Coordinates of C-alpha atoms and ligand atoms in Angstrom, one line a residue:
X1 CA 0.0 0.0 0.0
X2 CA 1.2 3.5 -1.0
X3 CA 2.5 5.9 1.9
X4 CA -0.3 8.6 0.9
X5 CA -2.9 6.4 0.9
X6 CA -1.9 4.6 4.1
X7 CA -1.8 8.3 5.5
X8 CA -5.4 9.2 3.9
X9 CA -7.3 5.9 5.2
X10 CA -5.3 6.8 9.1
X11 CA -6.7 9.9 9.0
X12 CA -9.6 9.2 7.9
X13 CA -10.8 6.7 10.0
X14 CA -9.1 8.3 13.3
X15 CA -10.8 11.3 12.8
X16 CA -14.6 9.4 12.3
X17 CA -13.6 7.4 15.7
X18 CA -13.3 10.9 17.2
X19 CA -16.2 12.1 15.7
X20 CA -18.4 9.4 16.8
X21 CA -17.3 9.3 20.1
X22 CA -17.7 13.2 20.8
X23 CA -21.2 12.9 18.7
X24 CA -22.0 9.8 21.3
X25 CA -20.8 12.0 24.4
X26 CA -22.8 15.1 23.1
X27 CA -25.9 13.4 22.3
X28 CA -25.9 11.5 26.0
X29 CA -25.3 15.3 27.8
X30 CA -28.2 16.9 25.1
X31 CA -30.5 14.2 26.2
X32 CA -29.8 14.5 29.5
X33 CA -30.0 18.1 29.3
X34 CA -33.7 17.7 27.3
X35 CA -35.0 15.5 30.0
X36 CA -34.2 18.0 33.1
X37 CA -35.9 21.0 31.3
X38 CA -39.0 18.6 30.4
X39 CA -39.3 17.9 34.3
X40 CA -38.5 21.2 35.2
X41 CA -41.6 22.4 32.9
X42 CA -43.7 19.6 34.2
X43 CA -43.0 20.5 37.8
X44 CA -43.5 24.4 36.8
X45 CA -46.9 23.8 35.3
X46 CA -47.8 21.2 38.3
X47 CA -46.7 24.0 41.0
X48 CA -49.0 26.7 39.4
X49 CA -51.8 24.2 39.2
X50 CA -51.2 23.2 42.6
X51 CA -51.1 26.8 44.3
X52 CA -54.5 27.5 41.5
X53 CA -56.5 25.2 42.7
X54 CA -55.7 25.4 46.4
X55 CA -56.5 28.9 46.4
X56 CA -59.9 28.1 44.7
X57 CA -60.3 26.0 47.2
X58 CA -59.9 28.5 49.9
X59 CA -61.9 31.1 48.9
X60 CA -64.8 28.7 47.7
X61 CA -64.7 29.3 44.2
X62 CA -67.0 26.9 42.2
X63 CA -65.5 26.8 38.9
X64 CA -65.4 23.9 35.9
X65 CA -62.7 21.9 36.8
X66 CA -63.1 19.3 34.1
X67 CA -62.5 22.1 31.6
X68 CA -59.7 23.6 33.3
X69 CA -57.7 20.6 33.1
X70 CA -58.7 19.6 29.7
X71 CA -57.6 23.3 28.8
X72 CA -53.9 22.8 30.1
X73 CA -53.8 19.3 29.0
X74 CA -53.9 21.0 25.7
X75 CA -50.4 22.5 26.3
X76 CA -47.6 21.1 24.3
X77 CA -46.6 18.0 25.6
X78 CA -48.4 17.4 28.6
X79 CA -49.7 13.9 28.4
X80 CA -52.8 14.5 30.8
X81 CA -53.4 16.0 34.3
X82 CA -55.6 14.1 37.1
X83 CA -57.0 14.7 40.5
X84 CA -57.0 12.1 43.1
X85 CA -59.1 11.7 45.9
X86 CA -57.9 10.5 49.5
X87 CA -57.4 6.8 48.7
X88 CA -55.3 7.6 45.7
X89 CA -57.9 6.6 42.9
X90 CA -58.0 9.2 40.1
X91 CA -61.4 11.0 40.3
X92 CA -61.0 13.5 37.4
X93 CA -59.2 13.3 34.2
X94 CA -58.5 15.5 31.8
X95 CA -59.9 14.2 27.6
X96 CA -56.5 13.2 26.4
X97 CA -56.0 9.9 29.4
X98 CA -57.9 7.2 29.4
X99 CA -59.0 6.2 32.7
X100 CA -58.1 2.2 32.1
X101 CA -54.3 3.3 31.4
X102 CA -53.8 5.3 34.9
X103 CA -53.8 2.7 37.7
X104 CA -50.7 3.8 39.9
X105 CA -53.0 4.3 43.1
X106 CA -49.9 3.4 45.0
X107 CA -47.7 6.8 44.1
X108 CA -51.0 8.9 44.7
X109 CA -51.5 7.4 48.0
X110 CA -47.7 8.0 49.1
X111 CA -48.2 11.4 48.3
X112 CA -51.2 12.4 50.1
X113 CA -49.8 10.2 53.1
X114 CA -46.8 12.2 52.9
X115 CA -47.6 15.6 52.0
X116 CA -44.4 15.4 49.5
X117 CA -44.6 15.5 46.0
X118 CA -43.1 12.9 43.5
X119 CA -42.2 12.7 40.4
X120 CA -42.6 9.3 38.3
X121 CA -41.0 8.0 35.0
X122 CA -43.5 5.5 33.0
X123 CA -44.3 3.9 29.6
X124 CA -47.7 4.4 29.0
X125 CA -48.9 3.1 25.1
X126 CA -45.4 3.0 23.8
X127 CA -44.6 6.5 25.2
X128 CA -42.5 7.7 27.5
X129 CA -43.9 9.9 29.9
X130 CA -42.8 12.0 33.6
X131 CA -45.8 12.6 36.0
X132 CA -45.7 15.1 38.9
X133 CA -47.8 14.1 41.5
X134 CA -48.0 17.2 43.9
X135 CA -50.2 17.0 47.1
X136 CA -53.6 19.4 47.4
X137 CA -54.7 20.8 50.6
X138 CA -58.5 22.8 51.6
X139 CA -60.7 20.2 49.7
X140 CA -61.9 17.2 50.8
X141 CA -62.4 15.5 47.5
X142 CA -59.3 16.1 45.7
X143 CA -56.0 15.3 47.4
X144 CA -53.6 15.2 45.2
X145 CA -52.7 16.4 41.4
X146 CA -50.6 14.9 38.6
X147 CA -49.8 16.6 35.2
X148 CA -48.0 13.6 33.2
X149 CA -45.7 14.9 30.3
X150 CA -44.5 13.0 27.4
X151 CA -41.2 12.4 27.5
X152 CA -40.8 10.8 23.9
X153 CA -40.4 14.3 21.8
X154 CA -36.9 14.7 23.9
X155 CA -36.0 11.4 22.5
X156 CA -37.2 11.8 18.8
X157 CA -35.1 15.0 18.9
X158 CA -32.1 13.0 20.2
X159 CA -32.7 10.6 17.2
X160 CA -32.7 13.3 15.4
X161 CA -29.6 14.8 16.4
X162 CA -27.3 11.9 16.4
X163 CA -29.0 11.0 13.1
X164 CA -27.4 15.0 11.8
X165 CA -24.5 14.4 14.1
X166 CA -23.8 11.1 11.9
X167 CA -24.4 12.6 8.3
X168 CA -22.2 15.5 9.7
X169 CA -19.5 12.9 10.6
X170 CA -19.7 11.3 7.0
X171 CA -19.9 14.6 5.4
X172 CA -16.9 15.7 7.5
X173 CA -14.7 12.7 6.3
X174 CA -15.9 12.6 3.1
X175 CA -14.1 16.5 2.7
X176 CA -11.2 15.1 5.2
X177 CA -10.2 12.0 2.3
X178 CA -10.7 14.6 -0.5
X179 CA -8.7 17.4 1.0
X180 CA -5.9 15.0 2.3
X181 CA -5.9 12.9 -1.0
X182 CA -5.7 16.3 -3.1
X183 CA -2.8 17.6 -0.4
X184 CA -0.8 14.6 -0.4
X185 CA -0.9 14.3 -3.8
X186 CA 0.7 17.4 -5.0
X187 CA 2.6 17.7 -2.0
X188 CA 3.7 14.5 -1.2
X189 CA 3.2 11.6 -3.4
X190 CA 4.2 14.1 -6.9
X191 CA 7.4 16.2 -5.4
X192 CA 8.4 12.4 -3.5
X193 CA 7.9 10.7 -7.3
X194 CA 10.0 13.0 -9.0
X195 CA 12.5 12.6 -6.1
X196 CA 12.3 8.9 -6.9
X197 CA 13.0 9.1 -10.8
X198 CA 15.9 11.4 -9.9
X199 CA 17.2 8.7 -7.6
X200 CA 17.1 6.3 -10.1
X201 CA 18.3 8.7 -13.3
X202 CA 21.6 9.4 -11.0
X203 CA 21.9 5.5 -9.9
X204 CA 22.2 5.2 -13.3
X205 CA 24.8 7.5 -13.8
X206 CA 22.8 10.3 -15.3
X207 CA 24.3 13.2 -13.2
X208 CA 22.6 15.8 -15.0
X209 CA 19.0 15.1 -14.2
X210 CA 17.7 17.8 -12.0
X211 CA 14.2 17.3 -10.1
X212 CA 11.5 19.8 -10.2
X213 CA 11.6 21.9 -6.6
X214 CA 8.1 22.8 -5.0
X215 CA 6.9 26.0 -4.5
X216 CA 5.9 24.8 -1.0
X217 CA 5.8 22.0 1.0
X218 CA 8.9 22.6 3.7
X219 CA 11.1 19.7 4.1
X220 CA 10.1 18.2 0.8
X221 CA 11.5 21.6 -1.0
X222 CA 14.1 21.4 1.2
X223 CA 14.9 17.8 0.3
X224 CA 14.6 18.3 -3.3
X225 CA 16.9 21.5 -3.2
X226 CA 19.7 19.0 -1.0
X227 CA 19.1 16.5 -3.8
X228 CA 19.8 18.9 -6.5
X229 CA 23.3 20.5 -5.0
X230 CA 24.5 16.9 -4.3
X231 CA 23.8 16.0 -8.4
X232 CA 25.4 19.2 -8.9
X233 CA 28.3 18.0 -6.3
X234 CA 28.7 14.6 -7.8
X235 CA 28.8 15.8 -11.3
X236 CA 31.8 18.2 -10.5
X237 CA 33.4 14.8 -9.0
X238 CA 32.9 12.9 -12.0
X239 CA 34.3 15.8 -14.2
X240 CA 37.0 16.2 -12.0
X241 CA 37.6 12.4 -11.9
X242 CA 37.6 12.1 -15.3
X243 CA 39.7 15.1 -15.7
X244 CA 41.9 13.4 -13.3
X245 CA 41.7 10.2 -15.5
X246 CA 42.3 11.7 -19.0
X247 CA 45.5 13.4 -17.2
X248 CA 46.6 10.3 -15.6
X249 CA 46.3 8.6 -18.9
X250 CA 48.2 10.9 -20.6
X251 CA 51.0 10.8 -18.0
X252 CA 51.0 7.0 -19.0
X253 CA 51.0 7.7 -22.5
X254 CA 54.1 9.5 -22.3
X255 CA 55.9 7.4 -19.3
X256 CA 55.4 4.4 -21.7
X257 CA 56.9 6.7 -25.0
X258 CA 59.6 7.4 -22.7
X259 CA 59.9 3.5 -21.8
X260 CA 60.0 2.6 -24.9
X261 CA 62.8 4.9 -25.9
X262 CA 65.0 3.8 -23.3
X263 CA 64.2 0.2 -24.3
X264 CA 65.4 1.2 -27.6
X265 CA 68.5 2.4 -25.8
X266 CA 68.8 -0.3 -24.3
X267 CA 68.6 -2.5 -27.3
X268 CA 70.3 -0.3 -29.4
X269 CA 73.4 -0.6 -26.9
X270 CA 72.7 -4.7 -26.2
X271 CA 73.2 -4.8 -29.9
X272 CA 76.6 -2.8 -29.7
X273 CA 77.3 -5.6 -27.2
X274 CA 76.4 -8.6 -28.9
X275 CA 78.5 -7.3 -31.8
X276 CA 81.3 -6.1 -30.0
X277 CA 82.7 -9.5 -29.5
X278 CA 82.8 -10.6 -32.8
X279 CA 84.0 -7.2 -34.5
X280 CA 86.9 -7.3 -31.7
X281 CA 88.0 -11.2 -33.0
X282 CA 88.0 -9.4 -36.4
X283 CA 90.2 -6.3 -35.3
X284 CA 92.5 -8.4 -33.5
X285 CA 92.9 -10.9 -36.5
X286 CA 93.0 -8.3 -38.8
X287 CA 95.9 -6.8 -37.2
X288 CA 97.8 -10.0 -36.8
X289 CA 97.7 -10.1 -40.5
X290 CA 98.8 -6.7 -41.2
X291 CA 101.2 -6.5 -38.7
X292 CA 102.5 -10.2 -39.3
X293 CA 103.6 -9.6 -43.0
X294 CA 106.1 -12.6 -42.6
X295 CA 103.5 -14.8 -41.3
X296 CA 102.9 -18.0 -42.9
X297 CA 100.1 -18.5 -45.7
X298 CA 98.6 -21.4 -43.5
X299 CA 98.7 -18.7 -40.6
X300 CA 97.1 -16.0 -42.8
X301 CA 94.4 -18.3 -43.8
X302 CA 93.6 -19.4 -40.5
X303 CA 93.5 -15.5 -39.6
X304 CA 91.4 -14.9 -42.5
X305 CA 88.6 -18.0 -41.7
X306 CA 88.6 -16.5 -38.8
X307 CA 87.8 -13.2 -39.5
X308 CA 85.3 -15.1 -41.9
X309 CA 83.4 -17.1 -40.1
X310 CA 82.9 -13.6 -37.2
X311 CA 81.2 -12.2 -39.8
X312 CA 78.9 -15.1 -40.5
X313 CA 78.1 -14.8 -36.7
X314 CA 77.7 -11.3 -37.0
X315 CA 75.1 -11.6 -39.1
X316 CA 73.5 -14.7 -37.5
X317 CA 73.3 -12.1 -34.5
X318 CA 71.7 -9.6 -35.7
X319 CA 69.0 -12.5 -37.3
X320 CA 68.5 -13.6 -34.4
X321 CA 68.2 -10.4 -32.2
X322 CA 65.5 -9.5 -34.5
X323 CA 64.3 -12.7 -34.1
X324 CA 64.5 -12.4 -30.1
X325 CA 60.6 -11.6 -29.9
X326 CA 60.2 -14.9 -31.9
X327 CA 60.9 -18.2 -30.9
X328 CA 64.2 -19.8 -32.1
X329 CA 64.5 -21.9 -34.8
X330 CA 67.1 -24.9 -33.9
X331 CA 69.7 -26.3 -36.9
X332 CA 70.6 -29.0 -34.8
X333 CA 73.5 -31.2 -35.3
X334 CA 76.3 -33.2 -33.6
X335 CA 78.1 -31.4 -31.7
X336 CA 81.2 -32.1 -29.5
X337 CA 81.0 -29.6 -26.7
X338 CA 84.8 -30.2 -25.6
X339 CA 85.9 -29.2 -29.3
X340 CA 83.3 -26.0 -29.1
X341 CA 84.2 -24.4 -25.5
X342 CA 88.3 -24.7 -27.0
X343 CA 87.2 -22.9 -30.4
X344 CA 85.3 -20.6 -28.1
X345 CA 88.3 -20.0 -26.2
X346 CA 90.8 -20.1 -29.1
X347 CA 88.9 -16.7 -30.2
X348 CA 89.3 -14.9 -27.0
X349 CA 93.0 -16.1 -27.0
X350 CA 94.1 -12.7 -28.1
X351 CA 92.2 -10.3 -25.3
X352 CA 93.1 -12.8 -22.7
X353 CA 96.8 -12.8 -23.4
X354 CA 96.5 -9.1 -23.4
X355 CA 95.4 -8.8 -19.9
X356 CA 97.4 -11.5 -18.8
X357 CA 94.8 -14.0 -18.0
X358 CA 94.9 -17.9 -18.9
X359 CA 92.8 -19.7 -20.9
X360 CA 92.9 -23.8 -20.0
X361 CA 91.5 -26.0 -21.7
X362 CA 90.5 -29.2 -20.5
X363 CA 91.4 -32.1 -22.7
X364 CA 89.3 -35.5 -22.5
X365 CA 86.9 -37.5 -24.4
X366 CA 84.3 -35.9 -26.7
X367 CA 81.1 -34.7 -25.1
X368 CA 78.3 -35.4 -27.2
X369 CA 75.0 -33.3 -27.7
X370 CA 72.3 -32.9 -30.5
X371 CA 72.2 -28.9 -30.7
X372 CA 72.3 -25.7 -32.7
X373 CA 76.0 -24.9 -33.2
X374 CA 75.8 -21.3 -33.9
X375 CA 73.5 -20.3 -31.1
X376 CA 75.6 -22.7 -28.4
X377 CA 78.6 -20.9 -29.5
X378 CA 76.7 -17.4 -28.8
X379 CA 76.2 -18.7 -25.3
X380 CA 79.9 -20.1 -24.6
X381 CA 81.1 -16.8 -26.2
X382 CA 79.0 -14.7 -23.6
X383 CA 79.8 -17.2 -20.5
X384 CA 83.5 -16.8 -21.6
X385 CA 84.0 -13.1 -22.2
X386 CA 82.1 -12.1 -19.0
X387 CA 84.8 -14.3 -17.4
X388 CA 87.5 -12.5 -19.2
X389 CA 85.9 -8.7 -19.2
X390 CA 85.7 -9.6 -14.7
X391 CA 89.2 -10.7 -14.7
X392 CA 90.3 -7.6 -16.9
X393 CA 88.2 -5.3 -14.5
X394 CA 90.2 -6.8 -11.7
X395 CA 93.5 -6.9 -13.4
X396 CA 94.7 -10.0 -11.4
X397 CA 97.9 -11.0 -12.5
X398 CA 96.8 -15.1 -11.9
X399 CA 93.9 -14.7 -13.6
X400 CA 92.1 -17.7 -15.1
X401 CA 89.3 -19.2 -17.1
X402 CA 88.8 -23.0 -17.3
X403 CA 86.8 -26.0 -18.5
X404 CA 85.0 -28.8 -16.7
X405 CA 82.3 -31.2 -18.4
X406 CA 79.7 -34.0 -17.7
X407 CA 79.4 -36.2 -20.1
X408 CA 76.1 -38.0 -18.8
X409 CA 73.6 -36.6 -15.9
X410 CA 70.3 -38.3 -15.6
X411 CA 67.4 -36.2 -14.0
X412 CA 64.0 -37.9 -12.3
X413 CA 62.3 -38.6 -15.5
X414 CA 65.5 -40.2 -17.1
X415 CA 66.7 -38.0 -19.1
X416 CA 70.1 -37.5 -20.0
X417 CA 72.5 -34.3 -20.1
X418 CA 75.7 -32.9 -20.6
X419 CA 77.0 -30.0 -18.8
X420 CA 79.8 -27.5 -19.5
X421 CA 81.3 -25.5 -16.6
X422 CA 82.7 -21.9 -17.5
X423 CA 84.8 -21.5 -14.1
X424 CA 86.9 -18.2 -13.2
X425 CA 88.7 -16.6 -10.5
X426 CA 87.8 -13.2 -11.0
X427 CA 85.7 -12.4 -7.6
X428 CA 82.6 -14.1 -7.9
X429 CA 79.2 -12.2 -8.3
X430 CA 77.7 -10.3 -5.0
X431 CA 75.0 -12.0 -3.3
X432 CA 72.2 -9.4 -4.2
X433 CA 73.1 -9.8 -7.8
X434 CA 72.1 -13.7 -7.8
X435 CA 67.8 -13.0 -8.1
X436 CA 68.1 -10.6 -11.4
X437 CA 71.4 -12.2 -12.7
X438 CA 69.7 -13.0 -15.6
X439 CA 67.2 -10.2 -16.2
X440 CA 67.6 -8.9 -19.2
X441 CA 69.6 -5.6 -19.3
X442 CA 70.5 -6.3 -15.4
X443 CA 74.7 -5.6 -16.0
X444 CA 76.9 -3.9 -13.2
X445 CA 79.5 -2.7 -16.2
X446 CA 80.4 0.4 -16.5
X447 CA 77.8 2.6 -19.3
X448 CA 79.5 1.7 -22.7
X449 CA 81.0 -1.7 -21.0
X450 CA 77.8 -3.9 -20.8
X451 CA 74.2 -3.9 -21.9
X452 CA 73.0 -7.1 -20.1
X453 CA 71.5 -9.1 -22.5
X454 CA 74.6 -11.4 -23.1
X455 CA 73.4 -14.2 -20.0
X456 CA 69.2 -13.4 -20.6
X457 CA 70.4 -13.9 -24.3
X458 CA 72.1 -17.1 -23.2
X459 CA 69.7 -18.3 -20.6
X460 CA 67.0 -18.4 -23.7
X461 CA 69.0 -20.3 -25.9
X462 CA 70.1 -23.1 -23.9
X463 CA 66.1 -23.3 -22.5
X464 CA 65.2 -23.5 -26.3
X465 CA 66.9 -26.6 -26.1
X466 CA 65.1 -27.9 -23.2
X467 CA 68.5 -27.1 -20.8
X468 CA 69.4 -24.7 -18.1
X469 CA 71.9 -22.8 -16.7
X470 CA 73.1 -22.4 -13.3
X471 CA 75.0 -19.5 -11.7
X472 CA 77.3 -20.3 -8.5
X473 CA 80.1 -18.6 -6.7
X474 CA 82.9 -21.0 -6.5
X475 CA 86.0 -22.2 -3.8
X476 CA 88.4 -20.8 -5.3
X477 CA 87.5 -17.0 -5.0
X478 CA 85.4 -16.9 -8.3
X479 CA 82.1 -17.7 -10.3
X480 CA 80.9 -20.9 -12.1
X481 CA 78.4 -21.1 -14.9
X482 CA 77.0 -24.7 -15.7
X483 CA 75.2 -25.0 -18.6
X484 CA 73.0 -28.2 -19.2
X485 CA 72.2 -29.6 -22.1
X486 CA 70.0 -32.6 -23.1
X487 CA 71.9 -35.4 -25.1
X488 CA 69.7 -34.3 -28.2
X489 CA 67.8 -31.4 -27.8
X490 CA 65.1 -33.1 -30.3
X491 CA 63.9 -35.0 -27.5
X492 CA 63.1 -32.3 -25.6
X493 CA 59.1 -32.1 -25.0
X494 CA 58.3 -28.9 -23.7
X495 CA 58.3 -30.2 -20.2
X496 CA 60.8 -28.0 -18.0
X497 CA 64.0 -30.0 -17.2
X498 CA 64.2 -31.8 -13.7
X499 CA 67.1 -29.7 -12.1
X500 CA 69.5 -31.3 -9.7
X501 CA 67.9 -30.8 -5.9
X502 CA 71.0 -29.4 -4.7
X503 CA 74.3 -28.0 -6.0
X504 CA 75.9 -30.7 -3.7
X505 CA 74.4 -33.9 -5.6
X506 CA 75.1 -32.0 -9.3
X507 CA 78.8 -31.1 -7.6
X508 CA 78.9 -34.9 -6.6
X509 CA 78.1 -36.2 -10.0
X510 CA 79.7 -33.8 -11.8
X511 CA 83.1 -35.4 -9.6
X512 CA 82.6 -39.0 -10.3
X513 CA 82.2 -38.1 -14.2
X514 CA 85.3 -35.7 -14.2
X515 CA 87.6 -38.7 -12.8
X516 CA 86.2 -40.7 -16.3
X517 CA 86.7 -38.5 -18.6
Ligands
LIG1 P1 76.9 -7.7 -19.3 O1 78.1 -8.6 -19.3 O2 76.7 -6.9 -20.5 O3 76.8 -6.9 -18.1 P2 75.5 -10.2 -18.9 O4 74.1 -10.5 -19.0 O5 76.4 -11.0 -19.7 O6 75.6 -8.7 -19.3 O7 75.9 -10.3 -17.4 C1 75.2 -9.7 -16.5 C2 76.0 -9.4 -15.2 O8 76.4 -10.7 -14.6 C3 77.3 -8.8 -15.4 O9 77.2 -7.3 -15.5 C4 78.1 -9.2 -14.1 O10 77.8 -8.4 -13.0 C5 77.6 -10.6 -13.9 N1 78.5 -11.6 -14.3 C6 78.4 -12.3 -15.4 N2 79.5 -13.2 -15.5 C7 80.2 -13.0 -14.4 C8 81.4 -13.6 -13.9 N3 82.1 -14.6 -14.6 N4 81.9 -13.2 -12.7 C9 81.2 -12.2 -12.0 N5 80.1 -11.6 -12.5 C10 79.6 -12.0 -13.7

């Protein structure tokens, strides 16, 4: 049920209760109020009949008294008047009674006994009537006198009343719904509906729906007005907000065009790295030759495949750094990894000896894996020359780079590896360098000296081939780099490679394959 019309049938039927009730109240206090003045007349016209007909009697007055009280019995409302002798029977009686109908002897007789008058209530032929029975004194054959007044007129006009009081009420709350139903409606249940709709028009994010203010109607206006100024409120938020937003995203905009140029730096200078390497092999070949003019032709040839086959990788570098988004495609073949790290090593032979540092290679059995030749060499070459470039930084004069190899690790699910372990004596790498070790672009080189891609380079490759690599500080003052390799990087599934649990069981294996090989 709707709050207006809850409030109109409240009303409405709380102020007919009240109605009725005071109508009930002042309808018992108007008959009451009726039926005093009707015995008050009866007892006024019984008192002047009394003190009439005694004086008659005194001064001995013959007179008609069967006209006399037929005459007053004529009066409005009086019922009937009688004369009673001494033992109470009614000897005279005015037209309008019949005698058979008066036959209260007893009240008569009380009265003439007593010398006090009396009044009496009765119903005499479906009427209500109040007698005044008043005592007479100086005759000898009338005793007493009544006058009897019907009562029933007070009654009909009480009917009467409460029937007007009762139309009145209806009337009353017939105007009460119709003036509260026309008052609530335009100034409750309209302004409170068009507070509603703007409610819901701002829950759904319409922040420019204004609702209509009343001319009147107090806190309702007042409400309406609040709503308003808090759409006007939130809309300035939302502008504000999405002020806020269009600036924030612009911010980003430009913080990601800045990112992006750096990244370029960064690339730009990873691929100054990734060439450096190669291009120095080249110089320092190239200067052999021209500076060795006596050199032999087998020498110069060497030199010159050399400085050939640097360019080939030069190339295959910049492929594949275009290619880095992309994933690798493998030229696999056999490869013995022994006979690759001493190439490798051959090629850094001349910066080495230049800062003094030794390159030893470990001789031994072939260690055979299925893999792409060009890329593995772009990981030993990176392993190797961040040896050499930390042992150059520390200019030790007994530096060193070695060899070690495992010809044969099996993991959990049976597969088989070979690792190669790139060890130096350069320092080792600080402990907080371990988590982003091989980040890409994470380098602690001086700017020009190191772009840090040459280990997340690395690290991709040998996972392209279902391997890993691991980076450890060793004994001997210095920093080991194992890289593992699957026996034929075909095989590899996808699945990532079962690592050893613990640098002490690879360590232990690693040992007992050393002492074979
Ligand atoms: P870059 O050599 O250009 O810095 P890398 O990815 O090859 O990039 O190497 C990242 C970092 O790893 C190096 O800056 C260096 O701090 C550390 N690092 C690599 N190899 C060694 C090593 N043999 N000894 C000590 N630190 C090393």
């Amino acid at each position: 049920m709707k709050t207006s019309t809850r409030l109109i049938l409240m009303l409405t039927v709380t102020v007919s209760a009240l109605m009725l009730l005071a109508s009930f109240l002042l309808s018992r206090e108007r008959e009451a109020l009726l039926n005093r003045s009707a015995r008050e007349e009866v007892k006024a016209h019984a008192l002047t009949l009394q003190s009439a007909l005694e004086e008659d009697f005194r001064t001995c007055r013959t007179f008609d008294l069967q006209q006399l009280i037929n005459r007053l019995s004529q009066n409005r409302g009086i019922y009937g008047v009688l004369l009673f002798d001494a033992t109470g029977q009614a000897v005279l009686v005015s037209d309008a009674l019949k005698t058979k109908d008066i036959s209260y002897v007893e009240e008569a007789r009380k009265v003439i006994a007593s010398n006090q008058e009396t009044d009496v209530e009765r119903r005499i032929k479906d009427e209500d009537v109040i007698s005044v029975i008043l005592p007479l004194q100086g005759d000898s054959r009338y005793r007493a006198v009544e006058i009897a007044q019907s009562i029933s007129y007070v009654h009909e006009d009480i009917r009467r009343a409460q029937r007007d009081i009762i139309l009145t009420t209806v009337f009353v709350c017939i105007a009460i719904f119709l003036v509260v139903t026309f008052v609530t409606h335009f100034n409750l249940t309209l302004p409170i509906r068009e507070l509603l709709g703007g409610a819901q028009a701002v829950g759904r994010g319409d922040l420019n729906y204004r609702v209509i203010v009343p001319r009147s109607g107090g806190e309702i206006r007042q409400l309406a007005r609040e709503f308003n100024r808090m759409a006007d409120h939130l809309a300035t938020q939302r502008a504000a907000a999405t002020r806020e937003a269009e600036e924030r995203l612009e911010l980003e905009r430009k913080l990601r065009h800045s990112e992006r140029l750096a990244l370029a730096g960064k690339m730009a200078a990873g691929i100054a790295h990734e060439m450096g390497a190669p291009l120095q092999v080249i110089d320092g070949r190239a200067k052999q030759i021209l500076n060795q003019t006596e050199a032999s032709i087998e020498m110069r040839q060497r030199n010159l495949t050399i400085i050939r086959s640097q360019a080939e990788r030069i190339a295959r570098i910049v492929r594949q750094l275009l290619n880095l988004a992309r994933p690798y495609t493998l030229q696999l073949s056999d490869i013995d990894l022994r006979q690759l790290l001493a190439e490798t090593l051959e090629l850094l032979e001349t910066n080495a000896a230049q800062a003094g540092i030794q390159l030893r290679r470990e001789t031994g059995p072939a260690v055979r894996v299925k893999a792409d030749p060009h890329l593995l060499n772009q990981v030993f070459m990176n392993i190797c020359l961040n040896a050499v470039q930390t042992l150059t930084l520390r200019r030790k004069s007994d530096g060193y780079v070695r060899t070690e190899f495992i010809n044969d690790w099996e993991d959990k699910r049976g597969r088989h590896f070979s690792a190669v372990k790139v060890i130096d004596n350069g320092g080792g790498i600080a402990e907080e360098h371990f988590p982003p070790l091989f980040d890409p672009f994470f380098t602690t080189r001086e700017i020009g000296q190191g772009t840090g891609l040459g280990l997340s380079v690395s690290r991709r490759i040998v996972e392209e081939h279902g391997g890993w690599i691991e980076a450890a500080n060793n004994d001997e003052g210095g920093a080991t780099f194992t890289v593992y390799l699957p026996h034929n990087a075909a095989d590899f599934t996808g699945l990532p490679p079962q690592q050893p649990e613990s640098a002490a069981e690879a360590t232990a294996q690693d040992d007992a394959i050393s002492q074979q090989t």
